[in-house]
Amino acid sequence: MDGVIRHGVLFVGSAQGCACHRYACGGLVPVSWCVEHGDAACPAMDWHPGGGIRCAVLAHSRVAARVVDPV
């Protein structure tokens, strides 16, 4: 796929282990047949364009949350 991919961060749920494509920001692009995120589930998501400012801020905050303070 070329260009900007619009994807969303889930308001609720971890979204681990399904077929939806994930991004570094924590967002995903749901596939229609996914039980958790597909057409029938209609999950509440914070949609944003991939590679934009919102995407970069979310990705940075996810990385910062994983950093352990060595003190």
Short mmCIF file of C-alpha atoms in Angstrom, two decimals:
data_model
loop_
_atom_site.label_atom_id
_atom_site.label_comp_id
_atom_site.label_asym_id
_atom_site.label_seq_id
_atom_site.Cartn_x
_atom_site.Cartn_y
_atom_site.Cartn_z
CA MET A 1 0.00 0.00 0.00
CA ASP A 2 1.28 3.43 -0.88
CA GLY A 3 0.36 6.73 0.66
CA VAL A 4 -1.09 7.66 4.02
CA ILE A 5 -3.00 4.88 5.77
CA ARG A 6 -5.78 6.04 8.06
CA HIS A 7 -5.84 3.92 11.22
CA GLY A 8 -7.26 4.18 14.71
CA VAL A 9 -6.30 3.68 18.32
CA LEU A 10 -8.84 1.70 20.31
CA PHE A 11 -10.52 3.45 23.20
CA VAL A 12 -11.03 0.08 24.94
CA GLY A 13 -9.28 -3.29 24.64
CA SER A 14 -5.77 -4.46 23.87
CA ALA A 15 -6.32 -5.78 20.33
CA GLN A 16 -3.69 -8.50 20.68
CA GLY A 17 -3.79 -11.69 18.67
CA CYS A 18 -6.25 -10.74 15.93
CA ALA A 19 -5.66 -10.34 12.18
CA CYS A 20 -5.86 -6.53 12.17
CA HIS A 21 -2.72 -4.68 11.00
CA ARG A 22 -0.98 -2.78 13.82
CA TYR A 23 1.16 0.36 13.79
CA ALA A 24 3.84 1.70 16.17
CA CYS A 25 1.43 4.30 17.55
CA GLY A 26 -0.83 1.55 18.87
CA GLY A 27 -3.35 2.09 16.11
CA LEU A 28 -4.71 -0.57 13.82
CA VAL A 29 -6.57 -1.04 10.57
CA PRO A 30 -9.43 -3.44 11.28
CA VAL A 31 -10.22 -6.26 8.89
CA SER A 32 -13.92 -6.80 8.23
CA TRP A 33 -14.03 -10.38 9.61
CA CYS A 34 -12.27 -9.62 12.93
CA VAL A 35 -14.56 -10.50 15.84
CA GLU A 36 -13.14 -7.69 18.07
CA HIS A 37 -12.71 -4.89 15.52
CA GLY A 38 -14.55 -5.82 12.33
CA ASP A 39 -17.71 -4.54 10.70
CA ALA A 40 -20.05 -6.24 13.20
CA ALA A 41 -18.12 -5.01 16.27
CA CYS A 42 -17.90 -1.35 15.21
CA PRO A 43 -15.32 -0.41 17.88
CA ALA A 44 -14.85 3.15 19.15
CA MET A 45 -11.52 4.36 17.75
CA ASP A 46 -9.46 7.56 17.61
CA TRP A 47 -8.80 7.75 13.84
CA HIS A 48 -5.77 9.59 12.44
CA PRO A 49 -3.61 9.55 9.28
CA GLY A 50 -0.49 7.39 9.43
CA GLY A 51 2.79 9.27 9.55
CA GLY A 52 1.15 12.48 10.74
CA ILE A 53 1.78 14.49 13.90
CA ARG A 54 -0.81 12.60 15.97
CA CYS A 55 0.68 9.26 14.87
CA ALA A 56 4.22 10.37 15.81
CA VAL A 57 3.11 11.66 19.24
CA LEU A 58 1.28 8.41 20.03
CA ALA A 59 4.24 6.28 18.90
CA HIS A 60 6.64 8.38 21.00
CA SER A 61 4.44 8.10 24.09
CA ARG A 62 4.23 4.30 23.67
CA VAL A 63 8.04 4.04 23.49
CA ALA A 64 8.47 6.38 26.48
CA ALA A 65 6.04 4.27 28.52
CA ARG A 66 8.17 1.17 27.90
CA VAL A 67 11.40 2.82 29.11
CA VAL A 68 12.26 1.72 32.63
CA ASP A 69 13.80 4.27 34.99
CA PRO A 70 17.24 2.86 35.98
CA VAL A 71 17.16 4.55 39.44
#
